[in-house]
PDB file of C-alpha atoms in Angstrom:
ATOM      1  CA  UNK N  11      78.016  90.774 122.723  1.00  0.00           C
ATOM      2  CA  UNK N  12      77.107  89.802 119.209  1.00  0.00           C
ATOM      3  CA  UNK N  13      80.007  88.029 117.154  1.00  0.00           C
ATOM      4  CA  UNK N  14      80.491  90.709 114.454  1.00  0.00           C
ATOM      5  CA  UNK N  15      81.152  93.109 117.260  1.00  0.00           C
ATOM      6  CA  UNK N  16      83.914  91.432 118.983  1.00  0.00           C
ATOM      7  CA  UNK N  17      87.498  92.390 118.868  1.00  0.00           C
ATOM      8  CA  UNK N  18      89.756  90.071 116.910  1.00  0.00           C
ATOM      9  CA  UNK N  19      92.264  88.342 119.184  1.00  0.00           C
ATOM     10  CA  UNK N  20      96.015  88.697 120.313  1.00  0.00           C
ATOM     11  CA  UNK N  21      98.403  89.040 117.445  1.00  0.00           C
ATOM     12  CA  UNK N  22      99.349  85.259 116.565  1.00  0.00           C
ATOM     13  CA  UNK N  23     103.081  84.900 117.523  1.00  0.00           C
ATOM     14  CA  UNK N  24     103.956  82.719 114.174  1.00  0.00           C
ATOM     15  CA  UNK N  25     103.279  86.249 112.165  1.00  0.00           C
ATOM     16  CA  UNK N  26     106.594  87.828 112.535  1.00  0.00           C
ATOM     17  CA  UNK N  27     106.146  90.840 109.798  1.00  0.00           C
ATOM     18  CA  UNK N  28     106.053  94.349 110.912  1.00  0.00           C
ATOM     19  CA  UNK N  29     105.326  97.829 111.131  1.00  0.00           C
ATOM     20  CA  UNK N  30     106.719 100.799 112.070  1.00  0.00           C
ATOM     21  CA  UNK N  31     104.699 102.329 114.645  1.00  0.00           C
ATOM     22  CA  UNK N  32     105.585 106.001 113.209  1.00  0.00           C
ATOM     23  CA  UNK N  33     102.056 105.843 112.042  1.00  0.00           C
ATOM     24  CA  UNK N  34      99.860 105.419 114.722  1.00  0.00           C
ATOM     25  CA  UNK N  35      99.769 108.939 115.720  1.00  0.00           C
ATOM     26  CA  UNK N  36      98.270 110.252 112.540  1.00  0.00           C
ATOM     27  CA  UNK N  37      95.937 107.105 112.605  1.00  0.00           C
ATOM     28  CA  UNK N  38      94.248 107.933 115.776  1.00  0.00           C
ATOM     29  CA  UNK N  39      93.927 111.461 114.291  1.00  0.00           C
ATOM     30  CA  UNK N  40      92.114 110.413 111.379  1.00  0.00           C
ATOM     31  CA  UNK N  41      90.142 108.093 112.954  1.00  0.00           C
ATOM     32  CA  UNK N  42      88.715 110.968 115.115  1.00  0.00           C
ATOM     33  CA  UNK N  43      88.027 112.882 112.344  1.00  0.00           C
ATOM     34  CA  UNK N  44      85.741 109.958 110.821  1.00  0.00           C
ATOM     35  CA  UNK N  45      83.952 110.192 113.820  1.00  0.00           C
ATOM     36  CA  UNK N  46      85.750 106.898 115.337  1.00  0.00           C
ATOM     37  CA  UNK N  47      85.979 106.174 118.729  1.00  0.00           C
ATOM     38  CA  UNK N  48      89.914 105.586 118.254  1.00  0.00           C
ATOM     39  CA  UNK N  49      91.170 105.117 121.685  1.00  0.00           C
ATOM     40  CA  UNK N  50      88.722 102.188 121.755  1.00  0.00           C
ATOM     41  CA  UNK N  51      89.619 100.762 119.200  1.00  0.00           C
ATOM     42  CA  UNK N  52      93.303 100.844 120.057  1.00  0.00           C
ATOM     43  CA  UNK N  53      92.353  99.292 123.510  1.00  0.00           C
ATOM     44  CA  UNK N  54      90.856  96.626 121.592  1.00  0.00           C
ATOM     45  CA  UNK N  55      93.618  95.723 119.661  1.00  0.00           C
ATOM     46  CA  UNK N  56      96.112  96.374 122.836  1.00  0.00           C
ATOM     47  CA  UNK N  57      98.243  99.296 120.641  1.00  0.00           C
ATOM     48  CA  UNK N  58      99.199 102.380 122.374  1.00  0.00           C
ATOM     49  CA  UNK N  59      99.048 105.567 120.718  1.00  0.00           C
ATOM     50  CA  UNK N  60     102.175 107.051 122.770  1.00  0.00           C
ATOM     51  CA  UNK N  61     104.684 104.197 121.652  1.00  0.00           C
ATOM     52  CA  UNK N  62     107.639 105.298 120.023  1.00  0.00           C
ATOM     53  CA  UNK N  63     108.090 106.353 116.066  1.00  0.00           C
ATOM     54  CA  UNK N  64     111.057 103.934 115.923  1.00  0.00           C
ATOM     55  CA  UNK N  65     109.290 100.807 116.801  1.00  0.00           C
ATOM     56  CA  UNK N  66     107.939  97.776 114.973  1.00  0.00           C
ATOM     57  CA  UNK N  67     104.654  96.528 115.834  1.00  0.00           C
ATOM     58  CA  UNK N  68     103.322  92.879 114.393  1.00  0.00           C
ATOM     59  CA  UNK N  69     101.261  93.536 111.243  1.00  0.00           C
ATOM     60  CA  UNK N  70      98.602  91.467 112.088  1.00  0.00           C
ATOM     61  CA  UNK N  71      98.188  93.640 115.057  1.00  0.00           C
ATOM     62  CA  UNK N  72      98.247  96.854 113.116  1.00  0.00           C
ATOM     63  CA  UNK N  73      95.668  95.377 110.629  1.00  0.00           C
ATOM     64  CA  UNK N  74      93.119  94.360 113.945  1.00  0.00           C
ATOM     65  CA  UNK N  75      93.857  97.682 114.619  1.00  0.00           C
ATOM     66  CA  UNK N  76      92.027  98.882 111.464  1.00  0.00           C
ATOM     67  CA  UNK N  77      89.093  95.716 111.587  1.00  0.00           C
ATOM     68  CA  UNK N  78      88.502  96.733 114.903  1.00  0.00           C
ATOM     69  CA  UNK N  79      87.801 100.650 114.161  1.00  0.00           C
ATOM     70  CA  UNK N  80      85.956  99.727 111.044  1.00  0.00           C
ATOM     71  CA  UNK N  81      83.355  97.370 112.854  1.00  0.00           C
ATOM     72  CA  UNK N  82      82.373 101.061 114.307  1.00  0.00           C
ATOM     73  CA  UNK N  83      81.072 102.069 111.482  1.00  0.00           C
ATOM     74  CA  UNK N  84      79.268  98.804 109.623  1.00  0.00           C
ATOM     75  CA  UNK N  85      78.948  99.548 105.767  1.00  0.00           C
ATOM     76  CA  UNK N  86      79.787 103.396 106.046  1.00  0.00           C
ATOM     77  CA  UNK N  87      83.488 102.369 104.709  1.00  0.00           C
ATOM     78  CA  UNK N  88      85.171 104.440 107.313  1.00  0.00           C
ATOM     79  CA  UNK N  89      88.795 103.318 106.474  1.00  0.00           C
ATOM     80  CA  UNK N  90      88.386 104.148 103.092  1.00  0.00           C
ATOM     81  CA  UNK N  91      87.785 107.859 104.757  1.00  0.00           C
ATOM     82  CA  UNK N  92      90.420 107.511 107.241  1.00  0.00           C
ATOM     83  CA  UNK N  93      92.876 106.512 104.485  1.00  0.00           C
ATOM     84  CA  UNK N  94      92.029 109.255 102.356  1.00  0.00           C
ATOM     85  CA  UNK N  95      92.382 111.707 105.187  1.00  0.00           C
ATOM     86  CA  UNK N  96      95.621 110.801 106.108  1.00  0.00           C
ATOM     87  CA  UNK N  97      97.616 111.433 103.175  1.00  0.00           C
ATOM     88  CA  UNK N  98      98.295 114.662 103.286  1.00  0.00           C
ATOM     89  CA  UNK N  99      99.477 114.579 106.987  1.00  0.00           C
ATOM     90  CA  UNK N 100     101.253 110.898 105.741  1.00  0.00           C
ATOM     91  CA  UNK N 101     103.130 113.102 102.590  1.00  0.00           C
ATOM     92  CA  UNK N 102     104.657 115.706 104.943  1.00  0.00           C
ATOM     93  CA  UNK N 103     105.888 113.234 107.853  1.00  0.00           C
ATOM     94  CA  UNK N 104     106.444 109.538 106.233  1.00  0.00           C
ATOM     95  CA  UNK N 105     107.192 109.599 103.039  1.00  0.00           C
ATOM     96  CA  UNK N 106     108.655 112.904 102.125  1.00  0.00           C
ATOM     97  CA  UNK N 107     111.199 111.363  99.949  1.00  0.00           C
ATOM     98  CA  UNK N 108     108.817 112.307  97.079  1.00  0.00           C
ATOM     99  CA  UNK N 109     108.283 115.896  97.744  1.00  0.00           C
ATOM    100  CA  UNK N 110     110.999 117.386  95.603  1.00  0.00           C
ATOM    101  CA  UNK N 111     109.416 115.353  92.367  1.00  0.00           C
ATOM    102  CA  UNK N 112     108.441 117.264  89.520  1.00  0.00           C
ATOM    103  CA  UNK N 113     105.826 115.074  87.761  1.00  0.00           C
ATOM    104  CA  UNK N 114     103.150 112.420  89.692  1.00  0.00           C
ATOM    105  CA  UNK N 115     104.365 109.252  88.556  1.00  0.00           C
ATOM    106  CA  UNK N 116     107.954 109.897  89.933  1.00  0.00           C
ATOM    107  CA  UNK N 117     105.842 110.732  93.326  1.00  0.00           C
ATOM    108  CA  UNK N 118     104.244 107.463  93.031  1.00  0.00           C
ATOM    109  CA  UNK N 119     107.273 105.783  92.734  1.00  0.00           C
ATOM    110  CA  UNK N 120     109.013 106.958  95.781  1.00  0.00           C
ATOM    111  CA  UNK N 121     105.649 106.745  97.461  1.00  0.00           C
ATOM    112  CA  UNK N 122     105.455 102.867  97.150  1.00  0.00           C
ATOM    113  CA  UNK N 123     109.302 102.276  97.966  1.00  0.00           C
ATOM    114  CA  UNK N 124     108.725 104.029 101.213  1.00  0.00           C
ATOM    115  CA  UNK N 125     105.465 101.932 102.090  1.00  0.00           C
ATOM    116  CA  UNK N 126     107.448  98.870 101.412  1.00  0.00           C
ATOM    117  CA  UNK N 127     110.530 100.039 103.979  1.00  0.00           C
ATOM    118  CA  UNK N 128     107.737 101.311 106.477  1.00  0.00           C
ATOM    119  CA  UNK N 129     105.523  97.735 105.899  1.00  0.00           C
ATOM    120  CA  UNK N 130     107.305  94.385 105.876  1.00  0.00           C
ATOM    121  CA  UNK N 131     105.783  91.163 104.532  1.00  0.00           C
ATOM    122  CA  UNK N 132     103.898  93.145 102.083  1.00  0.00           C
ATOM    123  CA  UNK N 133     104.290  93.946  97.977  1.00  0.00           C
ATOM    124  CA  UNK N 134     103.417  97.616  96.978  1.00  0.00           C
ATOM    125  CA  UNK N 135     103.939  97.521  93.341  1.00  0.00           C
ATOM    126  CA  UNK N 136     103.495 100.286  90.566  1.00  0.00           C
ATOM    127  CA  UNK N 137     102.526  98.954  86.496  1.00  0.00           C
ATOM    128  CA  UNK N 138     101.854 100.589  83.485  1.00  0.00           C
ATOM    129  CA  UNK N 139     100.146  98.432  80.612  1.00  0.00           C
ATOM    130  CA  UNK N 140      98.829 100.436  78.273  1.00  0.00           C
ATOM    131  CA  UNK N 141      97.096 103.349  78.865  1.00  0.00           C
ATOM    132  CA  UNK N 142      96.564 101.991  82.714  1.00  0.00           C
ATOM    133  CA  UNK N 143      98.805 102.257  85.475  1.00  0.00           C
ATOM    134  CA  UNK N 144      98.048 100.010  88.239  1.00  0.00           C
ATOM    135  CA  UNK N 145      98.913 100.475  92.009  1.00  0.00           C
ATOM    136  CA  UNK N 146      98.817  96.913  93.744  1.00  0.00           C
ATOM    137  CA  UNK N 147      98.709  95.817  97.175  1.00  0.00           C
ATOM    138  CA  UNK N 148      99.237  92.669  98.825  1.00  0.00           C
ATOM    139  CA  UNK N 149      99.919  90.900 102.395  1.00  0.00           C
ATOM    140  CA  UNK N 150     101.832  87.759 101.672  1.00  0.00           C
ATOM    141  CA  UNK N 151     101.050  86.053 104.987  1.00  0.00           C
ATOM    142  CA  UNK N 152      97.599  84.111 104.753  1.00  0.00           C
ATOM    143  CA  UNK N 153      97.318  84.115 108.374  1.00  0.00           C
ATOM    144  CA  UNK N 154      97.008  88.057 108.480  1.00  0.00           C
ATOM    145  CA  UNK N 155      92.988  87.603 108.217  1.00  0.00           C
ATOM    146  CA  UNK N 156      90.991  89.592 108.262  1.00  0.00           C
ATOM    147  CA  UNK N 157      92.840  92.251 106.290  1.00  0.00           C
ATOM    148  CA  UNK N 158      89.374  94.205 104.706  1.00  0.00           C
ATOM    149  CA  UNK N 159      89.325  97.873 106.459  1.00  0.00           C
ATOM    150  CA  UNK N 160      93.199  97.605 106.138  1.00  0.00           C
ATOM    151  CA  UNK N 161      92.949  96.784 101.951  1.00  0.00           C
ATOM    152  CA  UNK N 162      90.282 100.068 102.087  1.00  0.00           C
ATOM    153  CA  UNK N 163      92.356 102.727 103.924  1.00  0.00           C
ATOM    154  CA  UNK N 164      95.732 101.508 101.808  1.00  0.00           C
ATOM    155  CA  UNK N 165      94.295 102.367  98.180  1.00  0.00           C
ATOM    156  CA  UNK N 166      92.025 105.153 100.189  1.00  0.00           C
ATOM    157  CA  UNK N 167      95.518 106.422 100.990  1.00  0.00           C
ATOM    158  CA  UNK N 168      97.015 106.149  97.873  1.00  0.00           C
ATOM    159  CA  UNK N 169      93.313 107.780  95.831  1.00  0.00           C
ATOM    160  CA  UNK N 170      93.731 110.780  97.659  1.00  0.00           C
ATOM    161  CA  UNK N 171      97.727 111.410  96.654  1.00  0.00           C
ATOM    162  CA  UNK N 172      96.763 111.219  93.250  1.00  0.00           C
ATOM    163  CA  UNK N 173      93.709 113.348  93.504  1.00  0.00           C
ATOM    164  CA  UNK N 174      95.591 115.675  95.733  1.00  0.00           C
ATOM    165  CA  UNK N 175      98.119 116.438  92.598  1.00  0.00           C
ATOM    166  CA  UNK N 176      95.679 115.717  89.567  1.00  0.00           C
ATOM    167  CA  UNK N 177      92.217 116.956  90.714  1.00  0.00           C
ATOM    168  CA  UNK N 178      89.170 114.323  90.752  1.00  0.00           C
ATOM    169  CA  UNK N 179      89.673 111.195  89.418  1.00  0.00           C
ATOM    170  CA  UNK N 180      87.079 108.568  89.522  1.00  0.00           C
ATOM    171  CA  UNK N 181      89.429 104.670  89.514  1.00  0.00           C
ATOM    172  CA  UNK N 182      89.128 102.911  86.170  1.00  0.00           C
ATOM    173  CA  UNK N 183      88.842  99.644  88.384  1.00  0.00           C
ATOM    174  CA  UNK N 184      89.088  98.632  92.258  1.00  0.00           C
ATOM    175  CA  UNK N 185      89.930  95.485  93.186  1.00  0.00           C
ATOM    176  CA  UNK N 186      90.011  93.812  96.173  1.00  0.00           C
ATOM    177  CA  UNK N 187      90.497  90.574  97.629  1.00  0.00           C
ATOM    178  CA  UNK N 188      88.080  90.308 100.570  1.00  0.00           C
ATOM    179  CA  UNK N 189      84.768  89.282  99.754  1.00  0.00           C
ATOM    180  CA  UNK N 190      81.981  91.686  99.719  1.00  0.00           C
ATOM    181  CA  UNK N 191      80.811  92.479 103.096  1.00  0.00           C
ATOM    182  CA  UNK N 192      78.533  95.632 102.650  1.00  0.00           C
ATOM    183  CA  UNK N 193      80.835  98.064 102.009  1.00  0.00           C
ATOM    184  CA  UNK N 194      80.495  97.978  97.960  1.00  0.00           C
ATOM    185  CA  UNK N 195      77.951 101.098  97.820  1.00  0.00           C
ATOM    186  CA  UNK N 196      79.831 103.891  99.573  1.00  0.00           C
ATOM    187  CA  UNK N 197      83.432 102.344  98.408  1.00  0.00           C
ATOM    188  CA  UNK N 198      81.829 102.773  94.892  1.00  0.00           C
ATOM    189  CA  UNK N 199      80.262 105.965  95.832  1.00  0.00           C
ATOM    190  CA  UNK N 200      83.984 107.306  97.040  1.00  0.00           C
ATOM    191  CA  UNK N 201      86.525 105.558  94.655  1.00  0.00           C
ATOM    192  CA  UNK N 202      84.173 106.441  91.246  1.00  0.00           C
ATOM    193  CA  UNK N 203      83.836 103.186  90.311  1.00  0.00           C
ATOM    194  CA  UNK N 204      81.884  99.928  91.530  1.00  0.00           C
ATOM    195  CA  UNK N 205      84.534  97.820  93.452  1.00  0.00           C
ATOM    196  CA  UNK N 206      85.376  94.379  92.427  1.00  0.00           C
ATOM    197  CA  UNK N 207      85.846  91.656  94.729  1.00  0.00           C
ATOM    198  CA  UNK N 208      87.091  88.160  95.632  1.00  0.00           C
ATOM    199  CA  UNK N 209      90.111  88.924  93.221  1.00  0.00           C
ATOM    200  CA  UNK N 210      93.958  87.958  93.668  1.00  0.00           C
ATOM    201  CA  UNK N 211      95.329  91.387  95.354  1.00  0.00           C
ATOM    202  CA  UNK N 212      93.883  94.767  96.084  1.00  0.00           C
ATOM    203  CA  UNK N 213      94.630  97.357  93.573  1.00  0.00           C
ATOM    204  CA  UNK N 214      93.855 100.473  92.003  1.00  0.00           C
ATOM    205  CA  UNK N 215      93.699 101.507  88.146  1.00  0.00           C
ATOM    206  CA  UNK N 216      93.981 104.801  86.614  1.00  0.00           C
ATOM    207  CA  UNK N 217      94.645 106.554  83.329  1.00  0.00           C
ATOM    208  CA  UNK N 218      98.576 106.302  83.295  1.00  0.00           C
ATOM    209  CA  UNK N 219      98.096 109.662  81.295  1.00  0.00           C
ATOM    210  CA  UNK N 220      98.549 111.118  84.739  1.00  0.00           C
ATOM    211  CA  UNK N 221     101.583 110.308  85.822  1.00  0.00           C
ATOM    212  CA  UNK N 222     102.919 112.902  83.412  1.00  0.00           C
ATOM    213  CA  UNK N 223     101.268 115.023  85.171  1.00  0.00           C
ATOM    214  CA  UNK N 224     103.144 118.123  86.245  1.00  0.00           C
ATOM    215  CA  UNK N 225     103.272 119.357  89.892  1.00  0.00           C
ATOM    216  CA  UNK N 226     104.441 122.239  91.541  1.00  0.00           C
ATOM    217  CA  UNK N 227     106.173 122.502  94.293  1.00  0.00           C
ATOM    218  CA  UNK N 228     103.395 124.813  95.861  1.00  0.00           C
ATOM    219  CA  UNK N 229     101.007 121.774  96.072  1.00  0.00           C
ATOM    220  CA  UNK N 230     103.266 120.120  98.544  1.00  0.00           C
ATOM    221  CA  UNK N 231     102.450 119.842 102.119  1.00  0.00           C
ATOM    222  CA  UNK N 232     105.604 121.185 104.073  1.00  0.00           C
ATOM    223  CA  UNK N 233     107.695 118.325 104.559  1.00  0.00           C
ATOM    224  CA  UNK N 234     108.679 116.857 108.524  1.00  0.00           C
ATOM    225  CA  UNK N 235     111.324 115.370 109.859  1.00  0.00           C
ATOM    226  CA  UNK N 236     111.354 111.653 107.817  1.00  0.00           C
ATOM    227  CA  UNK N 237     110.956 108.945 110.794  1.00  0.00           C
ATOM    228  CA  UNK N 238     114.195 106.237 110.997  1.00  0.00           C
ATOM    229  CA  UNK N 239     112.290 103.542 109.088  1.00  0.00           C
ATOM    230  CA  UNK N 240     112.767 105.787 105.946  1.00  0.00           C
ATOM    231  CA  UNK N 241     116.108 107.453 107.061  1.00  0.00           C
ATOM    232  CA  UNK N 242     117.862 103.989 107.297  1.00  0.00           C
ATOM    233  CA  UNK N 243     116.973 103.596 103.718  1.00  0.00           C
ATOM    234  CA  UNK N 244     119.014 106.774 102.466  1.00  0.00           C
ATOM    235  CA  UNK N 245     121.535 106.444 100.535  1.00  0.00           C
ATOM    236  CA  UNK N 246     125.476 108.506  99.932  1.00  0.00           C
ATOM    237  CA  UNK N 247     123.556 111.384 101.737  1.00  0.00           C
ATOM    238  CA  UNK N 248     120.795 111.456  99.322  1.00  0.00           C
ATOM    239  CA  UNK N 249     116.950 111.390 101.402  1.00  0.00           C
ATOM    240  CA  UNK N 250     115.675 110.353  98.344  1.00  0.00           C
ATOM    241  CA  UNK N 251     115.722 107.074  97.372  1.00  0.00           C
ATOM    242  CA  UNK N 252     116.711 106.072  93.632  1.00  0.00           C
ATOM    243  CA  UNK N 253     114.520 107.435  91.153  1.00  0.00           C
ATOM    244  CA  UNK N 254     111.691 105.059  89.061  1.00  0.00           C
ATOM    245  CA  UNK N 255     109.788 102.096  90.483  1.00  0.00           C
ATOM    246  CA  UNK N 256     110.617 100.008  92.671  1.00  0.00           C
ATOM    247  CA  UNK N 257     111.593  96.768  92.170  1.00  0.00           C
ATOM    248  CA  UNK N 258     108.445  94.402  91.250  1.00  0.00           C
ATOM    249  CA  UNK N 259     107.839  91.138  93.527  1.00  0.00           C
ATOM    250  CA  UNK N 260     105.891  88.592  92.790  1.00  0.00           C
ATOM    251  CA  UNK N 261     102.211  89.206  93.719  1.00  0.00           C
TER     252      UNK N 261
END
């Protein structure tokens, strides 16, 4: 078998962050909807779609998970797909916490303080400089490599929950830290603008305009039941979790 089509091995025991495996479900969904062969690629990584909501799997698993589905598809940028097909599915069962705001960029913000209880080792941060806001994502561990399709379905996740509430919206930048590897045409083709790469964290950029944005609660998926990586986060009885950012860390 040629080496590009191997599947990356066993999770390396010295990478100890997690991931709740409340996900997985949805991700084997979506992958089937790409057109992905899913239960292969969960075989591959040695994930099972049946395990539990409430337990942690290694993130360098999850993210072979991902490298192994997108090898499926070469340079179609499947996980940039996948990512984008998940979130409204993703809105009504993992993060709900943001489904009672009023304008996008509260959304936002309770959108990237759930990621960062369901995804440890990881920075999901939220800027505004500007007239930009900027939604950045990050791995800390070095060892979690390669991290590509994971990078892709992340801010493909996170393009479609803005679009979802303001309409099209082609990224004022894309940045990612992988190095190109074929993908750049149809990720430009889907994000709206050419992708850059090489660069210091993967990251989105959009007219910050938007997150004044008014929505209704009529564009809401109906919420689910929140899975126990978010409901250990509640707080005085309150499913939401304090309004505005969340808390920058160092990228």
């Amino acid at each position: 078998m040629p080496a590009l089509q191997r599947s990356l091995p066993p999770a390396a025991p010295a990478c100890r962050a997690t991931i709740s495996a409340a996900a997985l479900p949805l991700i084997s969904d979506v992958m089937a909807g790409a057109g992905l062969d899913a239960p292969r690629a969960f075989a591959e990584t040695g994930l099972s779609v049946t395990l539990a909501p409430t337990n942690a799997i290694p993130l360098d698993r999850f993210t072979s998970l991902l490298e192994n589905a997108g090898r499926q598809a070469d340079t179609q940028a499947c996980l940039w797909s996948c990512g984008r097909r998940i979130a409204e599915p993703a809105l009504a069962t993992l993060f709900p916490s943001g489904l009672g705001e009023t304008r996008l960029g509260g959304l936002l913000s309770r959108l990237m303080a759930d990621l960062q209880a369901l995804q440890e080792g990881t920075t999901f941060d939220r800027q505004v400089e500007g007239d930009t806001c900027t939604l950045a994502y990050r791995i800390h561990d070095p060892r979690i490599w390669p991290r590509s399709r994971d990078a892709e379905f992340t801010l493909g996740f996170l393009h479609a929950v803005i679009e979802r509430f303001a309409g099209t919206v082609p990224m004022a930048e894309l940045a990612l830290e992988h190095e190109q590897d074929g993908c750049r045409a149809a990720l430009a083709r889907q994000a709206g603008c050419a992708p850059l790469y090489g660069q210091r964290l993967n990251m989105l950029a959009f007219p910050a305009r938007l997150l004044d944005l008014a929505i209704t609660a009529d564009a809401f998926p109906a919420p689910g039941h929140p899975p126990d990586h978010l409901q250990r986060n509640h707080f005085d009885g309150d499913p939401r979790p304090p309004a505005g950012p969340p808390a920058a860390q160092p990228l």
